[in-house]
CSV table of C-alpha atoms in Angstrom, one decimal:
chain,number,residue,atom,x,y,z
A,276,UNK,CA,180.9,78.2,91.7
A,277,UNK,CA,178.3,78.9,88.9
A,278,UNK,CA,179.5,79.3,85.4
A,279,UNK,CA,179.0,82.5,83.4
A,280,UNK,CA,176.1,80.9,81.4
A,281,UNK,CA,174.4,79.8,84.7
A,282,UNK,CA,174.6,83.3,86.2
A,283,UNK,CA,173.1,84.8,83.0
A,284,UNK,CA,170.3,82.2,83.1
A,285,UNK,CA,169.6,83.1,86.8
A,286,UNK,CA,169.3,86.8,86.0
A,287,UNK,CA,166.9,86.0,83.2
A,288,UNK,CA,164.7,83.8,85.4
A,289,UNK,CA,164.6,86.6,88.1
A,290,UNK,CA,163.6,89.2,85.6
A,291,UNK,CA,160.9,86.9,84.3
A,292,UNK,CA,159.6,86.4,87.8
A,293,UNK,CA,159.5,90.1,88.3
A,294,UNK,CA,157.6,90.6,85.1
A,295,UNK,CA,155.1,87.9,86.0
A,296,UNK,CA,154.5,89.4,89.4
A,297,UNK,CA,154.0,92.9,87.9
A,298,UNK,CA,151.6,91.5,85.3
A,299,UNK,CA,149.6,89.7,88.0
A,300,UNK,CA,149.5,92.9,90.1
A,301,UNK,CA,148.4,94.9,87.1
A,302,UNK,CA,145.6,92.5,86.3
A,303,UNK,CA,144.5,92.5,90.0
A,304,UNK,CA,144.3,96.4,90.0
A,305,UNK,CA,142.1,96.3,86.8
A,306,UNK,CA,139.8,93.7,88.3
A,307,UNK,CA,139.5,95.6,91.5
A,308,UNK,CA,138.7,98.8,89.7
A,309,UNK,CA,136.0,97.0,87.6
A,310,UNK,CA,134.3,95.7,90.7
A,311,UNK,CA,134.4,99.0,92.5
A,312,UNK,CA,133.0,100.8,89.4
A,313,UNK,CA,130.1,98.5,89.0
A,314,UNK,CA,127.2,97.2,91.1
A,315,UNK,CA,127.4,93.4,91.3
A,316,UNK,CA,124.4,91.5,92.7
A,317,UNK,CA,124.5,91.2,96.5
A,318,UNK,CA,121.4,89.2,97.1
A,319,UNK,CA,121.1,86.3,94.6
A,320,UNK,CA,120.3,87.6,91.1
A,321,UNK,CA,119.0,91.0,92.2
A,322,UNK,CA,120.3,94.0,94.2
A,323,UNK,CA,119.2,94.2,97.8
A,324,UNK,CA,118.4,97.9,97.5
A,325,UNK,CA,115.5,98.9,95.2
A,326,UNK,CA,115.8,101.4,92.5
A,327,UNK,CA,114.9,105.0,93.3
A,328,UNK,CA,112.4,105.0,90.5
A,329,UNK,CA,109.5,102.6,90.3
A,330,UNK,CA,109.9,100.1,87.5
A,331,UNK,CA,107.5,100.5,84.6
A,332,UNK,CA,105.6,97.5,83.3
A,333,UNK,CA,103.4,97.1,80.2
A,334,UNK,CA,100.7,94.7,79.1
A,335,UNK,CA,98.5,94.6,76.0
A,336,UNK,CA,94.7,93.8,76.1
A,337,UNK,CA,93.0,92.9,72.9
A,338,UNK,CA,89.3,92.9,72.0
A,339,UNK,CA,87.9,90.3,69.6
A,340,UNK,CA,87.5,91.9,66.2
A,341,UNK,CA,84.3,89.9,65.6
A,342,UNK,CA,83.6,87.2,62.9
A,343,UNK,CA,86.0,88.7,60.4
A,344,UNK,CA,89.3,86.8,60.6
A,345,UNK,CA,92.2,89.2,60.4
A,346,UNK,CA,94.7,87.6,62.8
A,347,UNK,CA,94.6,90.4,65.3
A,348,UNK,CA,96.8,88.7,67.9
A,349,UNK,CA,99.6,87.7,65.5
A,350,UNK,CA,99.7,91.2,64.0
A,351,UNK,CA,99.8,92.9,67.4
A,352,UNK,CA,102.4,90.6,68.7
A,353,UNK,CA,104.6,91.3,65.7
A,354,UNK,CA,104.1,95.1,66.1
A,355,UNK,CA,104.8,95.1,69.8
A,356,UNK,CA,107.7,92.7,70.2
A,357,UNK,CA,108.8,94.5,73.4
A,358,UNK,CA,105.5,93.6,75.2
A,359,UNK,CA,105.8,90.3,77.0
A,360,UNK,CA,102.2,89.9,78.3
A,361,UNK,CA,99.1,89.9,76.1
A,362,UNK,CA,95.5,89.1,77.2
A,363,UNK,CA,92.2,88.8,75.4
A,364,UNK,CA,89.4,86.4,74.5
A,365,UNK,CA,90.5,82.8,74.1
A,366,UNK,CA,89.1,82.9,70.5
A,367,UNK,CA,91.9,85.1,69.4
A,368,UNK,CA,94.4,82.3,70.0
A,369,UNK,CA,92.1,80.0,68.0
A,370,UNK,CA,92.5,82.4,65.0
A,371,UNK,CA,96.3,82.2,65.5
A,372,UNK,CA,96.1,78.4,65.3
A,373,UNK,CA,94.7,78.7,61.8
A,374,UNK,CA,98.0,80.2,60.7
A,375,UNK,CA,99.9,77.2,62.2
A,376,UNK,CA,100.7,78.5,65.8
A,377,UNK,CA,99.8,75.5,67.9
A,378,UNK,CA,99.8,75.7,70.9
A,379,UNK,CA,99.0,79.3,71.5
A,380,UNK,CA,101.8,81.8,72.2
A,381,UNK,CA,103.1,81.6,75.7
A,382,UNK,CA,102.9,85.4,76.0
A,383,UNK,CA,99.1,85.3,75.5
A,384,UNK,CA,96.8,84.7,78.4
A,385,UNK,CA,93.1,83.9,77.5
A,386,UNK,CA,89.9,85.2,79.0
A,387,UNK,CA,87.4,82.3,79.0
A,388,UNK,CA,84.8,82.8,76.3
A,389,UNK,CA,83.4,79.4,75.7
A,390,UNK,CA,85.2,79.0,72.3
A,391,UNK,CA,86.9,75.8,73.4
A,392,UNK,CA,86.3,72.9,75.7
A,393,UNK,CA,88.2,72.6,78.9
A,394,UNK,CA,90.1,69.7,77.4
A,395,UNK,CA,91.0,71.8,74.4
A,396,UNK,CA,92.1,74.6,76.8
A,397,UNK,CA,94.7,72.3,78.3
A,398,UNK,CA,96.2,71.7,74.8
A,399,UNK,CA,96.1,75.2,73.6
A,400,UNK,CA,97.1,76.9,76.8
A,401,UNK,CA,99.3,74.5,78.7
A,402,UNK,CA,101.3,77.5,80.1
A,403,UNK,CA,98.4,79.0,82.2
A,404,UNK,CA,97.7,77.8,85.7
A,405,UNK,CA,95.3,74.9,86.2
A,406,UNK,CA,92.9,74.3,89.1
A,407,UNK,CA,93.8,77.4,91.1
A,408,UNK,CA,90.1,77.4,91.8
A,409,UNK,CA,89.1,73.8,92.3
A,410,UNK,CA,86.7,72.6,89.6
A,411,UNK,CA,87.4,75.4,87.2
A,412,UNK,CA,90.4,74.0,85.4
A,413,UNK,CA,92.0,76.7,83.3
A,414,UNK,CA,88.9,78.8,82.9
A,415,UNK,CA,89.5,80.8,86.1
A,416,UNK,CA,93.0,81.7,87.2
A,417,UNK,CA,95.3,84.6,88.2
A,418,UNK,CA,98.8,85.6,87.1
A,419,UNK,CA,101.2,88.1,88.6
A,420,UNK,CA,103.0,90.5,86.3
A,421,UNK,CA,104.9,93.6,87.1
A,422,UNK,CA,103.3,95.3,90.1
A,423,UNK,CA,99.8,93.8,89.3
A,424,UNK,CA,97.8,90.7,89.8
A,425,UNK,CA,95.4,89.8,87.0
A,426,UNK,CA,92.3,87.6,87.6
A,427,UNK,CA,90.8,85.9,84.6
A,428,UNK,CA,87.2,84.9,85.6
A,429,UNK,CA,84.7,82.6,84.0
A,430,UNK,CA,81.8,84.9,83.3
A,431,UNK,CA,79.4,82.1,82.4
A,432,UNK,CA,79.7,80.4,85.8
A,433,UNK,CA,80.0,83.7,87.6
A,434,UNK,CA,76.5,84.4,86.4
A,435,UNK,CA,75.2,81.0,87.6
A,436,UNK,CA,77.1,80.7,90.9
A,437,UNK,CA,78.7,84.1,91.8
A,438,UNK,CA,79.6,83.2,95.4
A,439,UNK,CA,82.3,80.7,94.4
A,440,UNK,CA,84.5,83.0,92.3
A,441,UNK,CA,83.9,86.0,94.4
A,442,UNK,CA,85.0,84.2,97.6
A,443,UNK,CA,88.1,83.0,95.7
A,444,UNK,CA,88.8,86.5,94.5
A,445,UNK,CA,88.5,87.9,98.0
A,446,UNK,CA,90.8,85.3,99.5
A,447,UNK,CA,93.5,85.6,96.9
A,448,UNK,CA,93.3,89.4,97.0
A,449,UNK,CA,93.8,89.4,100.8
A,450,UNK,CA,97.2,87.7,100.3
A,451,UNK,CA,98.1,89.7,97.2
A,452,UNK,CA,101.4,91.6,97.6
A,453,UNK,CA,100.9,93.4,94.3
A,454,UNK,CA,99.9,97.0,94.2
A,455,UNK,CA,97.4,96.8,91.4
A,456,UNK,CA,94.4,94.5,90.9
A,457,UNK,CA,92.9,93.9,87.5
A,458,UNK,CA,90.0,91.6,86.6
A,459,UNK,CA,89.2,90.3,83.1
A,460,UNK,CA,85.8,88.9,81.9
A,461,UNK,CA,84.3,88.0,78.6
A,462,UNK,CA,80.7,89.1,79.6
A,463,UNK,CA,79.4,91.9,81.8
A,464,UNK,CA,77.9,90.6,85.0
A,465,UNK,CA,74.6,92.4,85.9
A,466,UNK,CA,74.2,91.2,89.5
A,467,UNK,CA,74.9,94.0,92.0
A,468,UNK,CA,76.5,91.5,94.4
A,469,UNK,CA,79.2,90.8,91.8
A,470,UNK,CA,80.2,94.5,91.5
A,471,UNK,CA,80.1,94.8,95.3
A,472,UNK,CA,82.4,91.8,95.5
A,473,UNK,CA,84.8,93.3,93.0
A,474,UNK,CA,84.9,96.5,94.9
A,475,UNK,CA,85.4,94.8,98.2
A,476,UNK,CA,88.3,92.8,96.8
A,477,UNK,CA,90.0,96.1,95.8
A,478,UNK,CA,89.8,95.6,92.0
A,479,UNK,CA,90.7,98.9,90.4
A,480,UNK,CA,90.2,98.0,86.8
A,481,UNK,CA,87.7,95.5,85.2
A,482,UNK,CA,88.1,94.8,81.5
A,483,UNK,CA,85.1,93.3,79.7
A,484,UNK,CA,85.3,93.3,75.9
A,485,UNK,CA,85.4,96.9,74.6
A,486,UNK,CA,84.6,98.3,78.1
A,487,UNK,CA,86.8,99.2,81.0
A,488,UNK,CA,85.3,99.9,84.5
A,489,UNK,CA,87.2,101.6,87.4
A,490,UNK,CA,86.1,102.8,90.8
A,491,UNK,CA,85.2,106.4,90.4
A,492,UNK,CA,87.3,107.3,93.5
A,493,UNK,CA,90.5,106.0,91.9
A,494,UNK,CA,90.2,107.8,88.6
A,495,UNK,CA,92.8,110.7,88.2
A,496,UNK,CA,92.5,111.2,84.4
A,497,UNK,CA,89.7,110.4,82.2
A,498,UNK,CA,89.4,109.8,78.4
A,499,UNK,CA,87.9,112.5,76.1
A,500,UNK,CA,85.5,110.1,74.4
A,501,UNK,CA,83.3,107.3,75.7
A,502,UNK,CA,83.8,108.0,79.4
A,503,UNK,CA,81.1,108.4,82.1
A,504,UNK,CA,81.8,108.8,85.8
A,505,UNK,CA,78.6,106.9,86.5
A,506,UNK,CA,77.4,103.5,85.1
A,507,UNK,CA,74.8,100.9,85.7
A,508,UNK,CA,77.0,99.8,88.6
A,509,UNK,CA,77.1,102.3,91.5
A,510,UNK,CA,80.5,103.6,92.3
A,511,UNK,CA,82.1,102.4,89.0
A,512,UNK,CA,83.0,104.7,86.1
A,513,UNK,CA,82.7,103.3,82.6
A,514,UNK,CA,84.8,103.8,79.5
A,515,UNK,CA,83.6,102.4,76.2
A,516,UNK,CA,86.9,102.1,74.4
A,517,UNK,CA,87.3,103.0,70.8
A,518,UNK,CA,90.6,101.9,69.4
A,519,UNK,CA,91.3,101.9,65.7
A,520,UNK,CA,94.4,99.7,66.2
A,521,UNK,CA,92.7,96.3,66.2
A,522,UNK,CA,91.0,96.9,69.5
A,523,UNK,CA,94.3,97.3,71.4
A,524,UNK,CA,94.4,98.7,74.9
A,525,UNK,CA,97.8,99.2,76.5
A,526,UNK,CA,98.1,99.0,80.2
A,527,UNK,CA,101.2,100.6,81.9
A,528,UNK,CA,102.0,100.8,85.6
A,529,UNK,CA,104.6,102.7,87.5
A,530,UNK,CA,104.4,102.8,91.3
A,531,UNK,CA,100.8,103.4,92.4
A,532,UNK,CA,99.8,104.8,89.0
A,533,UNK,CA,98.0,102.6,86.4
A,534,UNK,CA,97.2,103.9,82.9
A,535,UNK,CA,95.1,102.3,80.2
A,536,UNK,CA,95.6,103.9,76.8
A,537,UNK,CA,93.7,103.2,73.5
A,538,UNK,CA,96.0,103.6,70.6
A,539,UNK,CA,95.1,106.7,68.5
A,540,UNK,CA,94.8,106.8,64.7
A,541,UNK,CA,97.2,108.8,62.6
A,542,UNK,CA,97.2,112.4,63.7
A,543,UNK,CA,95.2,111.7,66.9
A,544,UNK,CA,96.8,111.2,70.4
A,545,UNK,CA,96.0,108.1,72.4
A,546,UNK,CA,92.9,108.4,74.7
A,547,UNK,CA,93.7,107.3,78.2
A,548,UNK,CA,92.3,106.4,81.6
A,549,UNK,CA,94.6,106.9,84.6
A,550,UNK,CA,94.2,105.6,88.1
A,551,UNK,CA,96.0,105.9,91.4
A,552,UNK,CA,96.0,102.9,93.7
A,553,UNK,CA,97.1,105.0,96.6
A,554,UNK,CA,93.7,106.7,96.4
A,555,UNK,CA,91.9,103.4,96.6
A,556,UNK,CA,92.3,101.7,99.9
A,557,UNK,CA,89.6,99.0,100.2
A,558,UNK,CA,89.9,96.1,102.6
A,559,UNK,CA,88.7,92.7,101.6
A,560,UNK,CA,86.0,92.8,104.3
A,561,UNK,CA,84.7,96.3,104.4
A,562,UNK,CA,84.2,98.6,101.4
A,563,UNK,CA,85.6,102.1,101.8
A,564,UNK,CA,83.3,104.9,100.8
A,565,UNK,CA,84.3,108.4,99.6
A,566,UNK,CA,82.6,111.6,100.8
A,567,UNK,CA,85.0,113.4,98.5
A,568,UNK,CA,86.5,111.5,95.6
A,569,UNK,CA,89.9,111.9,93.8
A,570,UNK,CA,89.5,114.2,90.8
A,571,UNK,CA,86.4,115.9,92.3
A,572,UNK,CA,85.2,119.5,91.5
A,573,UNK,CA,86.6,122.1,93.9
A,574,UNK,CA,86.2,125.9,94.5
A,575,UNK,CA,89.6,127.5,94.2
A,576,UNK,CA,91.3,130.9,94.6
A,577,UNK,CA,94.8,132.3,94.3
A,578,UNK,CA,96.5,133.3,97.5
A,579,UNK,CA,96.4,137.0,98.3
A,580,UNK,CA,95.4,139.6,100.9
A,581,UNK,CA,91.8,139.6,99.6
A,582,UNK,CA,91.3,136.1,101.1
A,583,UNK,CA,90.8,136.9,104.7
A,584,UNK,CA,92.1,134.7,107.6
A,585,UNK,CA,91.2,135.5,111.2
A,586,UNK,CA,93.8,134.8,113.9
A,587,UNK,CA,92.2,132.6,116.6
A,588,UNK,CA,92.6,133.6,120.2
A,589,UNK,CA,95.5,131.9,122.0
A,590,UNK,CA,97.5,131.2,118.8
A,591,UNK,CA,101.2,131.0,119.4
A,592,UNK,CA,102.6,132.7,116.3
A,593,UNK,CA,105.9,130.8,116.6
A,594,UNK,CA,104.1,127.4,116.6
A,595,UNK,CA,106.0,126.3,119.7
A,596,UNK,CA,102.9,126.1,121.9
A,597,UNK,CA,99.9,124.1,120.6
A,598,UNK,CA,96.5,125.6,120.5
A,599,UNK,CA,94.5,124.0,123.3
A,600,UNK,CA,91.0,124.9,122.1
A,601,UNK,CA,89.7,126.3,118.8
A,602,UNK,CA,86.9,128.8,118.8
A,603,UNK,CA,84.4,129.0,115.8
A,604,UNK,CA,85.7,131.1,112.9
A,605,UNK,CA,83.7,134.1,111.7
A,606,UNK,CA,81.9,133.7,108.4
A,607,UNK,CA,84.4,136.1,106.6
A,608,UNK,CA,87.3,133.6,107.3
A,609,UNK,CA,87.8,131.5,104.1
A,610,UNK,CA,88.2,128.4,106.2
A,611,UNK,CA,84.8,128.7,107.8
A,612,UNK,CA,81.9,126.5,106.7
A,613,UNK,CA,79.7,129.7,106.5
A,614,UNK,CA,82.1,131.5,104.1
A,615,UNK,CA,80.7,132.4,100.7
A,616,UNK,CA,83.0,131.1,97.9
A,617,UNK,CA,80.5,131.8,95.1
A,618,UNK,CA,83.0,134.1,93.4
A,619,UNK,CA,85.8,131.6,93.5
A,620,UNK,CA,86.8,129.5,90.5
A,621,UNK,CA,85.1,126.1,90.0
A,622,UNK,CA,87.0,123.2,88.4
A,623,UNK,CA,88.2,119.7,88.6
A,624,UNK,CA,91.3,118.2,90.4
A,625,UNK,CA,94.1,117.5,90.0
A,626,UNK,CA,95.2,121.2,90.0
A,627,UNK,CA,98.8,122.3,89.4
A,628,UNK,CA,101.5,123.0,86.9
A,629,UNK,CA,104.7,121.1,85.9
A,630,UNK,CA,107.6,121.1,83.5
A,631,UNK,CA,107.4,117.4,83.0
A,632,UNK,CA,105.2,116.3,80.1
A,633,UNK,CA,103.8,113.2,81.8
A,634,UNK,CA,102.8,115.1,84.9
A,635,UNK,CA,101.5,118.0,82.9
A,636,UNK,CA,99.1,115.7,80.9
A,637,UNK,CA,97.6,114.5,84.2
A,638,UNK,CA,96.7,118.0,85.4
A,639,UNK,CA,93.0,118.7,84.9
A,640,UNK,CA,93.2,122.4,85.9
A,641,UNK,CA,96.4,124.4,85.3
A,642,UNK,CA,97.2,127.0,88.0
A,643,UNK,CA,99.7,129.7,86.9
A,644,UNK,CA,102.4,131.0,89.3
A,645,UNK,CA,101.5,134.2,91.1
A,646,UNK,CA,104.1,136.8,92.0
A,647,UNK,CA,102.3,137.9,95.2
A,648,UNK,CA,101.8,134.5,96.7
A,649,UNK,CA,103.0,130.8,96.5
A,650,UNK,CA,99.6,129.6,97.7
A,651,UNK,CA,96.2,128.6,96.4
A,652,UNK,CA,93.1,128.0,98.5
A,653,UNK,CA,90.6,125.2,97.9
A,654,UNK,CA,87.1,124.5,99.3
A,655,UNK,CA,84.8,121.5,98.9
A,656,UNK,CA,81.4,120.9,100.6
A,657,UNK,CA,79.9,117.5,101.1
A,658,UNK,CA,76.8,116.1,102.9
A,659,UNK,CA,76.6,113.4,105.5
A,660,UNK,CA,73.2,111.8,105.5
A,661,UNK,CA,73.9,109.2,108.2
A,662,UNK,CA,74.8,109.5,111.9
A,663,UNK,CA,78.6,110.3,112.0
A,664,UNK,CA,78.9,107.9,115.0
A,665,UNK,CA,78.2,105.0,112.6
A,666,UNK,CA,81.0,106.0,110.3
A,667,UNK,CA,84.6,105.1,111.2
A,668,UNK,CA,88.2,105.2,109.9
A,669,UNK,CA,88.0,108.6,108.3
A,670,UNK,CA,91.1,109.2,106.2
A,671,UNK,CA,92.1,112.3,104.4
A,672,UNK,CA,94.3,111.6,101.4
A,673,UNK,CA,96.3,114.4,99.8
A,674,UNK,CA,98.6,114.6,96.8
A,675,UNK,CA,100.5,117.9,97.2
A,676,UNK,CA,103.5,119.9,96.2
A,677,UNK,CA,104.9,121.4,98.2
A,678,UNK,CA,103.0,121.9,101.6
A,679,UNK,CA,99.4,122.1,102.8
A,680,UNK,CA,97.1,122.7,105.7
A,681,UNK,CA,93.6,121.2,105.8
A,682,UNK,CA,90.6,122.4,107.8
A,683,UNK,CA,87.3,120.5,108.3
A,684,UNK,CA,84.4,122.8,109.3
A,685,UNK,CA,87.0,125.5,110.3
A,686,UNK,CA,89.1,123.1,112.5
A,687,UNK,CA,92.6,122.2,111.4
A,688,UNK,CA,92.9,118.5,110.9
A,689,UNK,CA,96.3,118.0,109.1
A,690,UNK,CA,99.4,119.9,107.9
A,691,UNK,CA,102.5,118.7,106.2
A,692,UNK,CA,105.8,120.2,104.8
A,693,UNK,CA,105.0,123.7,106.2
A,694,UNK,CA,105.9,125.5,109.4
A,695,UNK,CA,103.8,125.3,112.5
A,696,UNK,CA,102.1,128.4,113.9
A,697,UNK,CA,101.0,131.4,111.8
A,698,UNK,CA,100.8,130.9,108.1
A,699,UNK,CA,99.4,133.4,105.6
A,700,UNK,CA,99.3,133.9,101.8
A,701,UNK,CA,103.0,134.8,101.8
A,702,UNK,CA,104.3,131.7,103.6
A,703,UNK,CA,106.4,129.2,101.6
A,704,UNK,CA,106.5,125.5,102.1
A,705,UNK,CA,109.3,123.0,102.5
A,706,UNK,CA,110.0,121.3,99.1
A,707,UNK,CA,108.0,118.1,98.7
A,708,UNK,CA,107.6,115.8,95.7
A,709,UNK,CA,104.0,115.8,94.5
A,710,UNK,CA,101.8,113.4,92.5
A,711,UNK,CA,101.3,110.5,95.0
A,712,UNK,CA,98.6,110.4,97.7
A,713,UNK,CA,99.5,110.3,101.4
A,714,UNK,CA,97.2,109.2,104.2
A,715,UNK,CA,96.2,111.4,107.2
A,716,UNK,CA,93.9,109.4,109.5
A,717,UNK,CA,91.4,111.6,111.4
A,718,UNK,CA,91.8,109.7,114.6
A,719,UNK,CA,91.2,112.6,117.0
A,720,UNK,CA,89.0,114.8,114.7
A,721,UNK,CA,86.0,112.5,114.1
A,722,UNK,CA,83.8,114.7,116.2
A,723,UNK,CA,84.4,117.6,113.8
A,724,UNK,CA,82.2,115.9,111.2
A,725,UNK,CA,78.5,116.7,111.5
A,726,UNK,CA,75.3,115.3,110.0
A,727,UNK,CA,74.3,117.5,107.1
A,728,UNK,CA,76.6,120.0,105.3
A,729,UNK,CA,80.4,119.9,105.9
A,730,UNK,CA,83.2,121.9,104.4
A,731,UNK,CA,86.8,120.8,103.7
A,732,UNK,CA,89.2,123.7,103.1
A,733,UNK,CA,92.8,123.2,102.1
A,734,UNK,CA,95.6,125.7,101.5
A,735,UNK,CA,98.5,124.5,99.4
A,736,UNK,CA,101.8,126.4,99.3
A,737,UNK,CA,104.7,126.2,96.9
A,738,UNK,CA,108.3,126.4,98.1
A,739,UNK,CA,108.6,129.6,96.1
A,740,UNK,CA,106.0,132.0,94.4
A,741,UNK,CA,107.5,131.2,91.0
A,742,UNK,CA,108.0,127.4,91.5
A,743,UNK,CA,107.3,125.6,88.2
A,744,UNK,CA,106.0,122.5,90.1
A,745,UNK,CA,102.7,122.7,92.0
A,746,UNK,CA,100.1,119.9,92.7
A,747,UNK,CA,96.9,119.3,94.5
A,748,UNK,CA,94.2,116.7,94.7
A,749,UNK,CA,92.5,115.1,97.8
A,750,UNK,CA,89.9,112.7,98.9
A,751,UNK,CA,88.0,112.0,102.2
A,752,UNK,CA,86.9,108.5,102.9
A,753,UNK,CA,85.4,106.4,105.7
A,754,UNK,CA,84.2,102.9,106.4
A,755,UNK,CA,80.9,101.6,107.6
């Protein structure tokens, strides 16, 4: 039989065991709650499901300020410590070296400019790829950053032997999973075959010193100064960049949108060039051509009873039965190629309105809400000089909010986010997020296109007459 002291000790031990158990249970509950309330990685270091919003990435491109030594690169890297990727002429890093920074900063990627020997490049830029293109050392290479691939080409050798770098560019572009393609050069190439090669490889931005070139079909917003939709290179728009901030051009990408902005001086907003990669679909083998480019000029009119629509014979108003055959529309129907739209407005896409400041800045023509109708009508004519039989892979690309119906020469070719059957100026659409281009291949409507004058008519409907969000832009492309 245990003594009184032993019995007391047993009770103390039991109570201590209970307390330890309760403490462990309490800690387990806290740990479980923490795990449930957070999102731990489930696939290595990253989550297996992507974020609902596209990540934003930023890079800085610098021009050489000339003979005057002002340490542009050092100053810009100090001012923009949040930027992890800088690019510019190799000579800029040489100027950094004078202040003791040897080798060059790892965040700086040089454009070959002949300012150093290839051996010296290996010492100054040990962090950049070598011999990606055999025989070119570190003078021609590419790097992937964010959602973009950046090609740094050797302009001197491109002029002498263009086929080698263009073939390499084409090959590496074909296997490029990145959405954006940017090419950097120190000297502007003048051979037409170089620019054809850049276009065929899907390059959407070419940076050469103080100039930026972009396929005109991809431009959605253009700068106020120094911009021309045409250049010495057919199909390419040109921007002569004027940046008071040491020749700085900031590139920012989010999803299919790519924006190049020149920093403004005090009291002046930044000038910018915006592109949308979704509107630029070029294969590495065949160049896509645009009959109607993104950001083109359109005739437009607010929806209302004064814009006449004629009901075709055999139309099922419910939309349950398809229309087997479509008869030609009379000239008073706004969708007809013969319709006179001379009294309509005439302005540049994208059209719309938005409460969001970023989207609002991208709108070229603001369209106010109309109490009588949620719709706006758009018309665009274009000429086909060649035999349509020689043109293939026609694609209509539309950025819209909320719904649309498209007609080519009076024949319906596409509709999205709006009911089937009869639609008039009072019809509302199904809510749809705008801003990004969506593809509508004209697989069964190629015979609608004729040699000579053609008309594309599109009606865009909001989900409510007073909806604050409305968007429209479109392109029509084909391949040879």
